[in-house]
CSV table of C-alpha atoms in Angstrom, one decimal:
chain,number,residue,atom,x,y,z
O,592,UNK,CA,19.0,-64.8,39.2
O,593,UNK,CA,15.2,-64.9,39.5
O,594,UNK,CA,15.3,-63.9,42.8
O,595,UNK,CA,17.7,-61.3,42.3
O,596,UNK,CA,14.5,-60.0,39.6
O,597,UNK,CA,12.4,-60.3,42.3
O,598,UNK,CA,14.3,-58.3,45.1
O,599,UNK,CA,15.2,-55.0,42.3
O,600,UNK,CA,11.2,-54.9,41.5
O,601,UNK,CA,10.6,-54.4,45.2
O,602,UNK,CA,11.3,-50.7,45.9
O,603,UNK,CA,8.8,-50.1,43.1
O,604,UNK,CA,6.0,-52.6,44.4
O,605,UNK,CA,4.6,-49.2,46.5
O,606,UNK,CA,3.8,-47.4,43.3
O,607,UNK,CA,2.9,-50.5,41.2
O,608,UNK,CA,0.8,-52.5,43.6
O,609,UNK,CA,-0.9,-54.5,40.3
O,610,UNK,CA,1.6,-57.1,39.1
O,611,UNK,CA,0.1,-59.8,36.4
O,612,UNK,CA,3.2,-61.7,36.3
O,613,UNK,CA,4.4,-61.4,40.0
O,614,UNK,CA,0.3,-63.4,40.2
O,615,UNK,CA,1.5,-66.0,37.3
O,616,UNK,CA,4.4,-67.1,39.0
O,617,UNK,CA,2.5,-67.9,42.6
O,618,UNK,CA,-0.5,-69.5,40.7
O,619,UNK,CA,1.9,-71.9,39.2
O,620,UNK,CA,4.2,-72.2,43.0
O,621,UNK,CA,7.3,-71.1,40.6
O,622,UNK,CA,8.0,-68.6,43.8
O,623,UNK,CA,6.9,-71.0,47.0
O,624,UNK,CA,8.5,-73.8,45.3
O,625,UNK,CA,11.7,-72.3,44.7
O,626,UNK,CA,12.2,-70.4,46.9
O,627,UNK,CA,10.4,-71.8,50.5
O,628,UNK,CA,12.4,-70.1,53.0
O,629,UNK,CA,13.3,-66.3,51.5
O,630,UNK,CA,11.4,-63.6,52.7
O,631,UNK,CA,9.8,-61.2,50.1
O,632,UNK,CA,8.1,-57.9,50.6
O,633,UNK,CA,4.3,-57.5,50.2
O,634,UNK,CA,4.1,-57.0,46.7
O,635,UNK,CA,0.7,-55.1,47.4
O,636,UNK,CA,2.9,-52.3,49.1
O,637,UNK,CA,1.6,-52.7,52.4
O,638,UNK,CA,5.3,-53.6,53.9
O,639,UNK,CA,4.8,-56.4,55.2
O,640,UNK,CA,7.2,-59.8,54.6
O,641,UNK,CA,6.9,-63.2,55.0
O,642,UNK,CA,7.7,-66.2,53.2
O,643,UNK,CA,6.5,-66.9,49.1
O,644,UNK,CA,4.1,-69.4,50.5
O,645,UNK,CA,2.0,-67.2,53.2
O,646,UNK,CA,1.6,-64.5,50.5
O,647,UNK,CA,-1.7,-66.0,49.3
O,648,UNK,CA,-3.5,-65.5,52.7
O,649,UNK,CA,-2.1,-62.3,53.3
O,650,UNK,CA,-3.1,-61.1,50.0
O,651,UNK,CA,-6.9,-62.2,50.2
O,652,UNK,CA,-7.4,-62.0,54.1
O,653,UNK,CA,-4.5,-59.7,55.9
O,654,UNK,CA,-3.5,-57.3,53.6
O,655,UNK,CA,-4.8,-53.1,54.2
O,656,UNK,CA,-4.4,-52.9,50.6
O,657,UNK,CA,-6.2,-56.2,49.3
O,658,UNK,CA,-8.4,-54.9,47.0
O,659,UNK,CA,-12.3,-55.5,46.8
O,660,UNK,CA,-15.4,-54.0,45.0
O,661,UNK,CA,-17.1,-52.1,46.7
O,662,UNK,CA,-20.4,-53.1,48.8
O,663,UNK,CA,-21.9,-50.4,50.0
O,664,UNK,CA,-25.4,-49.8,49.1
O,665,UNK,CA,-26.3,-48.6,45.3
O,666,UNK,CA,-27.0,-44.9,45.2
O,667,UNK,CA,-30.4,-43.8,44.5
O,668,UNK,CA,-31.2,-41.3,41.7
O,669,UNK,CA,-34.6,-40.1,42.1
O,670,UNK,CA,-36.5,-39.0,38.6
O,671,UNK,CA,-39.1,-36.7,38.9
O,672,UNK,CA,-42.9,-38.0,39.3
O,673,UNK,CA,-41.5,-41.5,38.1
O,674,UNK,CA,-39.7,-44.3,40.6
O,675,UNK,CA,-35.6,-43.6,41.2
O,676,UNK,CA,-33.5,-45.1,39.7
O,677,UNK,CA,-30.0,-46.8,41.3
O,678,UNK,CA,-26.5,-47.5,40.3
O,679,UNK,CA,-23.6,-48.9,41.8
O,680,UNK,CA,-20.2,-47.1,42.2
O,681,UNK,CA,-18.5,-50.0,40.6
O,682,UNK,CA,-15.0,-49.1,42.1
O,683,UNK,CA,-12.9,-51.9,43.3
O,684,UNK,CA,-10.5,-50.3,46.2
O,685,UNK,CA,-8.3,-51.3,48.9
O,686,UNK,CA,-9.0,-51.8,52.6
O,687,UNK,CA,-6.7,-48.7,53.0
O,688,UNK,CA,-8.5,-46.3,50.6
O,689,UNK,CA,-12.3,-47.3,52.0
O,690,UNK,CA,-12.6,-43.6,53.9
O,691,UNK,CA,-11.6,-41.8,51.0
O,692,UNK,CA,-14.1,-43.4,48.2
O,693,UNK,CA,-16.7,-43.4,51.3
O,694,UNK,CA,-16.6,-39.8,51.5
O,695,UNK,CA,-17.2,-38.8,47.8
O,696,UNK,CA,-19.7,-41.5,47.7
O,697,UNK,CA,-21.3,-40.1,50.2
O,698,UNK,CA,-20.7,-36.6,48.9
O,699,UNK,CA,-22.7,-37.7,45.4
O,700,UNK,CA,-25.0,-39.4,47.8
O,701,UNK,CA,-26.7,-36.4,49.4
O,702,UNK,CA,-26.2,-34.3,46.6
O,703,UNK,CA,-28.7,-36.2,44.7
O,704,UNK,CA,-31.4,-35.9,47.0
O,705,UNK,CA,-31.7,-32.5,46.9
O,706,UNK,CA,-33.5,-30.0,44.5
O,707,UNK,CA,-30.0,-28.0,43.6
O,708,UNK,CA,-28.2,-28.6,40.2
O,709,UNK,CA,-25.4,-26.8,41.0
O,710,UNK,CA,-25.0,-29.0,44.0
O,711,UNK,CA,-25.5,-32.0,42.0
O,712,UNK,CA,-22.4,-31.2,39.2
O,713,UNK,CA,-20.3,-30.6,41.5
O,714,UNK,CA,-20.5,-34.0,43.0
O,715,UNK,CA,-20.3,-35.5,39.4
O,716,UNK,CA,-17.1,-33.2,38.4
O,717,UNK,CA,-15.4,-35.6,41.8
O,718,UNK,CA,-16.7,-39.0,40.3
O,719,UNK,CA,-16.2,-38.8,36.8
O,720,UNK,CA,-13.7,-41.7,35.4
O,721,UNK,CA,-10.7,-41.3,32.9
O,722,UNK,CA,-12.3,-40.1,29.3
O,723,UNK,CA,-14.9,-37.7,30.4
O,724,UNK,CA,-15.1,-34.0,29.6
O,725,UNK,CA,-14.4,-33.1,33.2
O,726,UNK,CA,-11.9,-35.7,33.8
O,727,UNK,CA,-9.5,-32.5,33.9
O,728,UNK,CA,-11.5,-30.5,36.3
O,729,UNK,CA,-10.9,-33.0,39.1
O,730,UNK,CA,-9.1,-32.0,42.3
O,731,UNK,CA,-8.0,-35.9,42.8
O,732,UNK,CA,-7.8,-38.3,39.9
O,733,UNK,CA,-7.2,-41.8,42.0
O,734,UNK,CA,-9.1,-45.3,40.8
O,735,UNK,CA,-11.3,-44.5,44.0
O,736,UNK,CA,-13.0,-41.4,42.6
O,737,UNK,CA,-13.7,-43.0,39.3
O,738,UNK,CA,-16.9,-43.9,39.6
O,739,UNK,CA,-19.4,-46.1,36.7
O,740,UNK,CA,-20.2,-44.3,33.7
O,741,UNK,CA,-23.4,-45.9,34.5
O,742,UNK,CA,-24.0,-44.2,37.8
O,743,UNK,CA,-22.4,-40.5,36.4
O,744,UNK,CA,-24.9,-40.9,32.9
O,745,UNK,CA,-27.7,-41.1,35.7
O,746,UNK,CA,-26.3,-38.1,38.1
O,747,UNK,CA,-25.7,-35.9,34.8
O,748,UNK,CA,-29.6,-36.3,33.8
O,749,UNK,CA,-30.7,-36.4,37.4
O,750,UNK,CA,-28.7,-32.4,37.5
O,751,UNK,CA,-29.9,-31.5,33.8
O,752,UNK,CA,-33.8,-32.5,35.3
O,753,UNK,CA,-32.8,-30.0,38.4
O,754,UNK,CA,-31.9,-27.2,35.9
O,755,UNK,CA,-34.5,-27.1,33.8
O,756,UNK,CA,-36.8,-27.0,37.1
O,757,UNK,CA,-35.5,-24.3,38.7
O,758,UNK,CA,-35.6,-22.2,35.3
O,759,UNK,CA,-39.2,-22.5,35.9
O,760,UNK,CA,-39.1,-21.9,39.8
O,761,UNK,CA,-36.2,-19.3,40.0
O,762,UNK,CA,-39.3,-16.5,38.6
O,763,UNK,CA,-41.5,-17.6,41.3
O,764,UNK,CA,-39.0,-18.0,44.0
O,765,UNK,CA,-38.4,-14.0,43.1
O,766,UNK,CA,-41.6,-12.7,43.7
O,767,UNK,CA,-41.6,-12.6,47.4
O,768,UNK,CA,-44.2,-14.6,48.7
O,769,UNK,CA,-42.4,-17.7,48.8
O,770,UNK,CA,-38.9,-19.2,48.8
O,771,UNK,CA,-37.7,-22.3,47.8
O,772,UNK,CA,-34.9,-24.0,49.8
O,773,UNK,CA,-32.9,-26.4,47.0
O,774,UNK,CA,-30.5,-28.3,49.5
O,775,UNK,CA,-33.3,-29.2,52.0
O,776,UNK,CA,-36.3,-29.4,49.2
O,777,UNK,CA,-38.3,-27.7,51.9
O,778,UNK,CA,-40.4,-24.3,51.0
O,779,UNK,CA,-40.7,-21.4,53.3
O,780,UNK,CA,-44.1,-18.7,53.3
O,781,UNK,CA,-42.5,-15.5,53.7
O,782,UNK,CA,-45.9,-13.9,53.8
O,783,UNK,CA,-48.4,-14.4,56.4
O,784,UNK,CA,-52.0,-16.4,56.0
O,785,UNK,CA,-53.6,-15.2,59.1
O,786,UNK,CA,-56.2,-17.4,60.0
O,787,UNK,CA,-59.6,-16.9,62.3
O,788,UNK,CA,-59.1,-16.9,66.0
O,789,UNK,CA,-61.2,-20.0,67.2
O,790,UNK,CA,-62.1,-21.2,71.0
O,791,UNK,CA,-63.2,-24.6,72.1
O,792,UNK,CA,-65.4,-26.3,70.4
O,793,UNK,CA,-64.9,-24.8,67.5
O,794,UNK,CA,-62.2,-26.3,65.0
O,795,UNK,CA,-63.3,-24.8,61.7
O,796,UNK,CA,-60.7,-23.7,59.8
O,797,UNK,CA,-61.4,-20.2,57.9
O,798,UNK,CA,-58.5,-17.3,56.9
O,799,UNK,CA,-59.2,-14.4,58.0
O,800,UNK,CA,-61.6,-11.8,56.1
O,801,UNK,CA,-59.6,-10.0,53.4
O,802,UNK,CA,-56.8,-11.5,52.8
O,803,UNK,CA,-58.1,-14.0,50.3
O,804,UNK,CA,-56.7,-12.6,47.3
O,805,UNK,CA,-52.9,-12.6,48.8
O,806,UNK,CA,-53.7,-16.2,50.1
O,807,UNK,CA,-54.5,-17.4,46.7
O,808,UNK,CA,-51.2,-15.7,44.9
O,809,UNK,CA,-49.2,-17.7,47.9
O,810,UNK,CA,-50.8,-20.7,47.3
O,811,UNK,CA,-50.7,-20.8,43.8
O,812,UNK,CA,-46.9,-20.1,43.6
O,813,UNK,CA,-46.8,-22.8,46.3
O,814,UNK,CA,-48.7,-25.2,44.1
O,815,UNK,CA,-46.6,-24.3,41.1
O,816,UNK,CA,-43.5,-25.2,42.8
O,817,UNK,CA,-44.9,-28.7,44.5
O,818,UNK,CA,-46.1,-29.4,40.6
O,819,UNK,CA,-42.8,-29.2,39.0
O,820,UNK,CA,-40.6,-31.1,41.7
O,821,UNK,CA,-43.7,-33.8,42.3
O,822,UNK,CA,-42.0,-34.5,45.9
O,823,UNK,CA,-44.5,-35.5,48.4
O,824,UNK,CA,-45.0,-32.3,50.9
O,825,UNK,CA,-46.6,-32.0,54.5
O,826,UNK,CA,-48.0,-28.9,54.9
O,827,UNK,CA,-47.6,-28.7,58.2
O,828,UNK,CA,-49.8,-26.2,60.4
O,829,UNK,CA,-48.4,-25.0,63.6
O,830,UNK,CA,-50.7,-23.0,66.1
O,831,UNK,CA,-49.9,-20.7,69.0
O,832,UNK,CA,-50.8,-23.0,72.2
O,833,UNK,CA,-51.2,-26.6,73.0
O,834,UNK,CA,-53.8,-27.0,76.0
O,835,UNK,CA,-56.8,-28.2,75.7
O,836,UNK,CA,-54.6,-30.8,73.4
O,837,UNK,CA,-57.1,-32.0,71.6
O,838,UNK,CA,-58.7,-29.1,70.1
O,839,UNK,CA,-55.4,-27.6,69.3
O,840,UNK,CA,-54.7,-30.5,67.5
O,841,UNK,CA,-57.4,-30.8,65.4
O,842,UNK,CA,-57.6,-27.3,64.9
O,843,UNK,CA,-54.0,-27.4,63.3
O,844,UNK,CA,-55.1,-30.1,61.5
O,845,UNK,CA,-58.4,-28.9,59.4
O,846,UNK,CA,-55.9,-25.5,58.9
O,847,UNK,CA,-53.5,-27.6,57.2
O,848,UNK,CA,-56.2,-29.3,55.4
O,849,UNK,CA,-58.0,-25.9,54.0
O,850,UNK,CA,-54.4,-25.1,53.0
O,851,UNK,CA,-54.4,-28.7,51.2
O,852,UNK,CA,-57.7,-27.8,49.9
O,853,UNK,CA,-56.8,-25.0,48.4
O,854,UNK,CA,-53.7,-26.5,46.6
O,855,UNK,CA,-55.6,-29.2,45.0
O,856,UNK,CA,-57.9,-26.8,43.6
O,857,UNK,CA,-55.2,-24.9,41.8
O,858,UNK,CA,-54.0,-28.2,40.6
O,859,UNK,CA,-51.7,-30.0,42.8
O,860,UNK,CA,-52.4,-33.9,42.3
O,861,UNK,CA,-54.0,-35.3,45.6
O,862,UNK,CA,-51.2,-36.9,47.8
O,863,UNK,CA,-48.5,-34.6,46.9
O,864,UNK,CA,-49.7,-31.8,49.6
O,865,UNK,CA,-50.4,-33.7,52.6
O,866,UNK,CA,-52.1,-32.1,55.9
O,867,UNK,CA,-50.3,-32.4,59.5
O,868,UNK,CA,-51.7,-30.4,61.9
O,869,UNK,CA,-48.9,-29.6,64.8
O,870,UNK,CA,-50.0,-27.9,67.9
O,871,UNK,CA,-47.9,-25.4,69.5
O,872,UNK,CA,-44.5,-23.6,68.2
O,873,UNK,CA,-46.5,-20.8,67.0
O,874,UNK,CA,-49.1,-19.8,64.2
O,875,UNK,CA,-47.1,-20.6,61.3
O,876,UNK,CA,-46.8,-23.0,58.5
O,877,UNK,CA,-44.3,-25.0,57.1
O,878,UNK,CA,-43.7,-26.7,53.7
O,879,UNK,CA,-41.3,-30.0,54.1
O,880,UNK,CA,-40.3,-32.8,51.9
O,881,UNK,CA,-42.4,-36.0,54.1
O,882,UNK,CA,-39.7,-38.7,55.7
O,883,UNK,CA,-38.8,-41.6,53.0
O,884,UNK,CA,-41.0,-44.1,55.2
O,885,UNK,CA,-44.0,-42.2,53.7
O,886,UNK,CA,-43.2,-42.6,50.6
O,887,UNK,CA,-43.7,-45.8,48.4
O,888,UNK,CA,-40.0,-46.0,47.8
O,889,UNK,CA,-37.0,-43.6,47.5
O,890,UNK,CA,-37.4,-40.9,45.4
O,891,UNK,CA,-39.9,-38.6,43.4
O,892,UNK,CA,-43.3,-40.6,42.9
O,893,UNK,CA,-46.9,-39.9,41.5
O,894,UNK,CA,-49.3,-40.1,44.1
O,895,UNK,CA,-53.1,-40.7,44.2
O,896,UNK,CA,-53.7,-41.1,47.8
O,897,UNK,CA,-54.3,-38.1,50.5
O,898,UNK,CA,-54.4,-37.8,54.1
O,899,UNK,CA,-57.4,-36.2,55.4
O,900,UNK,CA,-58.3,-35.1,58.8
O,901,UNK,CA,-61.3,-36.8,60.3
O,902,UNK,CA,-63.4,-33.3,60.5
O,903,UNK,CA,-64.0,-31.9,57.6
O,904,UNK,CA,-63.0,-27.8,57.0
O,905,UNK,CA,-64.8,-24.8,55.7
O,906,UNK,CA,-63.5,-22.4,53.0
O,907,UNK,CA,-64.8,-18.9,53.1
């Protein structure tokens, strides 16, 4: 008869793979005792059968549905001039379900580490566990995607941070001289800042005559922008040829360093703007988050510290 139990909750095992009592009776041997030789379906619903007595291993070793917590590195949520903070998923999941959770991990993942809020609740509205507000919203509501209230309490204030930035930013963003890239955290000059031709030896760095007054509206919507999102920031100065390499280079170089001049003085704290002069690719400049490695650790730090180039630059 208690076999006869066992065998009509099979067909049911696929869709119930969680069975308290089915684990009572094989921590006690009631099943390998009783019955040594009968072979039983995985009760996990892989599928697989075998005997009472090999279940154990299978379940903990062999099994694509044995279930696990997950191990994969706690996500980072950076804060905004303070040190990230991090949070595990705390999902447990089966073997078989690993490329599904991976991807909207991975999914909140990147969506953190960039400057756009819209970006970021969307990636929350995929994690959120039974109970929340937006538990409805979901397009899949499987154990997998149910991530730590933990982790989705840090996401939620990591996007409501994001918002209120770009509140501040969207106005500046508008004006034209400048525009602000939210997935990449990078900043593009839409305007140019035409600087002095120079010729070996020379490497002073010096705009050109005139445009001062646009140079200093750039810069100070550039320095607003770097102030609110208090990400560390090459500005990175590219110029039009390469050879004699080592005046180009340190021509690039004091150029991005005027431009880092000039940002300190309208207020950006030293280390946040940081000078790298690129020879070649053309006169242009470029405003990009700087690698991770650079950084103290992951996330949105103060910093005190600048790079400066070895020669000093002029200002007009």
């Amino acid at each position: 008869m208690l076999w006869d139990a066992v065998k009509r909750i099979e067909p049911l095992v696929a869709k119930y793979s969680d069975v308290p009592l089915y684990h009572l009776a094989m921590s006690q041997q009631c099943l390998p005792s009783r019955f040594p030789k009968q072979q039983m379906i995985c009760w996990l619903g892989c599928g697989a059968t075998m005997v009472p007595a090999q279940f154990k291993k299978h379940e903990r070793e062999e099994c694509p549905n044995r279930a696990f917590k997950c191990t994969n590195p706690r996500l980072v949520v950076p804060e905004i001039g303070k040190p990230p903070k991090t949070a595990g998923c705390g999902v447990h999941l089966m073997i078989a379900h690993q490329g599904h959770h991976g991807e909207v991990e991975e999914n909140l993942r990147a969506a953190l580490q960039t400057w756009n809020h819209e970006t970021v609740y969307a990636a929350i509205q995929d994690i959120v566990p039974d109970g929340h507000p937006w538990f409805s919203r979901k397009s899949c509501f499987c154990p997998r995607c149910q991530f730590s209230p933990e982790l989705v309490k840090l996401a939620e204030a990591r996007a409501r941070r994001l918002q209120r930035k770009w509140e501040i930013v969207e106005p500046i963003n508008s004006r034209g001289n400048i525009f602000v890239n939210r997935d990449d955290c990078s900043v593009q000059i839409l305007r140019p800042l035409p600087f002095e031709n120079r010729k070996p030896p020379d490497t002073s760095a010096k705009l050109e005559p005139g445009v001062m007054k646009e140079a200093l509206l750039i810069i100070s919507n550039l320095a607003k922008v770097i102030k609110e999102y208090m990400v560390p920031m090459y500005i990175e100065g590219h110029t039009g040829a390469t050879e004699p390499q080592a005046f180009w280079e340190e021509l690039a170089q004091n150029r991005s360093q005027l431009l880092v001049d000039m940002l300190e003085e309208q207020g950006v704290p030293p280390g946040l703007a940081i000078a790298r002069g690129v020879p070649g690719g053309g006169a242009k400049v470029l405003v990009k988050p700087c690698p991770k490695d650079h950084e103290e650790e992951d996330g949105e730090h103060d910093h005190t510290d600048s790079r400066r180039s070895s020669r000093p630059s002029t200002r007009n």
